[in-house]
């Protein structure tokens, strides 16, 4: 499956992207030095458009997990996502 929405980290060491393995788009981060890939999101919702924060430690992304697409924030190393917008 082709990767979508590729986004390089501010220092150029990592690449975030969306990939559909099971019908839904989820976010991944690849360490370009080691080739290691970390899956950030998992689920049946579409998680797309990763955008790095300037510090390179977190990403903003769009997810429809709450119904309509909203913006969330997640650590580049994984963990729980934090919802940032509540637009109806």
Short mmCIF file of C-alpha atoms in Angstrom, two decimals:
data_model
loop_
_atom_site.label_atom_id
_atom_site.label_comp_id
_atom_site.label_asym_id
_atom_site.label_seq_id
_atom_site.Cartn_x
_atom_site.Cartn_y
_atom_site.Cartn_z
CA UNK A 1 0.00 0.00 0.00
CA UNK A 2 1.38 3.44 -0.84
CA UNK A 3 2.21 5.85 1.92
CA UNK A 4 0.27 9.10 2.06
CA UNK A 5 0.86 12.56 3.50
CA UNK A 6 4.65 12.18 4.03
CA UNK A 7 6.10 14.84 6.36
CA UNK A 8 9.75 15.20 7.38
CA UNK A 9 10.58 16.19 10.95
CA UNK A 10 12.13 19.67 11.42
CA UNK A 11 15.63 18.20 11.78
CA UNK A 12 15.16 15.83 8.85
CA UNK A 13 15.81 12.69 10.91
CA UNK A 14 12.30 11.23 10.80
CA UNK A 15 9.46 10.83 8.33
CA UNK A 16 5.82 10.71 9.42
CA UNK A 17 3.24 9.26 7.06
CA UNK A 18 -0.21 7.70 6.82
CA UNK A 19 -0.58 4.12 5.61
CA UNK A 20 -3.60 1.86 5.18
CA UNK A 21 -2.91 -1.77 6.03
CA UNK A 22 -6.41 -2.84 7.04
CA UNK A 23 -8.73 -0.39 5.28
CA UNK A 24 -8.18 2.55 7.66
CA UNK A 25 -5.38 5.07 7.53
CA UNK A 26 -3.04 5.10 10.52
CA UNK A 27 0.04 7.17 11.30
CA UNK A 28 3.61 5.92 11.43
CA UNK A 29 7.01 7.53 12.03
CA UNK A 30 10.17 6.18 10.42
CA UNK A 31 13.62 6.92 11.83
CA UNK A 32 15.53 7.58 8.63
CA UNK A 33 18.87 6.68 10.21
CA UNK A 34 17.90 3.25 11.49
CA UNK A 35 14.88 2.48 9.31
CA UNK A 36 12.84 1.69 12.43
CA UNK A 37 9.11 2.34 12.03
CA UNK A 38 6.84 3.21 14.96
CA UNK A 39 3.06 2.98 14.59
CA UNK A 40 1.43 5.95 16.34
CA UNK A 41 -2.28 5.32 15.82
CA UNK A 42 -4.28 2.13 15.59
CA UNK A 43 -7.92 1.62 14.91
CA UNK A 44 -10.72 1.64 12.38
CA UNK A 45 -10.75 5.42 12.00
CA UNK A 46 -8.83 7.43 9.43
CA UNK A 47 -5.83 9.28 10.86
CA UNK A 48 -4.14 11.47 8.27
CA UNK A 49 -2.21 14.65 7.49
CA UNK A 50 0.58 14.40 10.08
CA UNK A 51 2.25 17.78 10.69
CA UNK A 52 5.27 18.18 12.97
CA UNK A 53 5.38 20.67 15.82
CA UNK A 54 8.51 22.87 15.58
CA UNK A 55 10.25 21.00 18.42
CA UNK A 56 10.07 17.73 16.49
CA UNK A 57 8.68 15.90 19.53
CA UNK A 58 4.98 15.84 18.62
CA UNK A 59 2.68 15.80 15.63
CA UNK A 60 -0.71 17.24 14.87
CA UNK A 61 -2.98 15.13 12.69
CA UNK A 62 -6.55 14.86 11.45
CA UNK A 63 -8.75 12.02 12.68
CA UNK A 64 -12.42 11.16 12.23
CA UNK A 65 -12.49 9.03 15.41
CA UNK A 66 -15.03 11.40 16.96
CA UNK A 67 -17.28 11.43 13.90
CA UNK A 68 -16.31 14.53 11.94
CA UNK A 69 -12.62 15.13 11.24
CA UNK A 70 -10.88 16.97 14.08
CA UNK A 71 -7.28 17.86 14.91
CA UNK A 72 -5.37 15.82 17.47
CA UNK A 73 -1.85 15.91 18.91
CA UNK A 74 0.34 12.87 19.59
CA UNK A 75 3.92 12.27 20.71
CA UNK A 76 6.28 11.21 17.92
CA UNK A 77 7.15 8.19 20.06
CA UNK A 78 3.51 7.10 20.41
CA UNK A 79 1.03 7.12 23.26
CA UNK A 80 -2.41 8.60 23.70
CA UNK A 81 -3.61 11.31 21.34
CA UNK A 82 -4.96 14.59 22.69
CA UNK A 83 -7.88 16.23 20.90
CA UNK A 84 -7.19 19.88 20.02
CA UNK A 85 -10.32 21.01 18.15
CA UNK A 86 -14.02 20.63 18.81
CA UNK A 87 -15.49 22.12 15.62
CA UNK A 88 -18.95 20.83 14.75
#
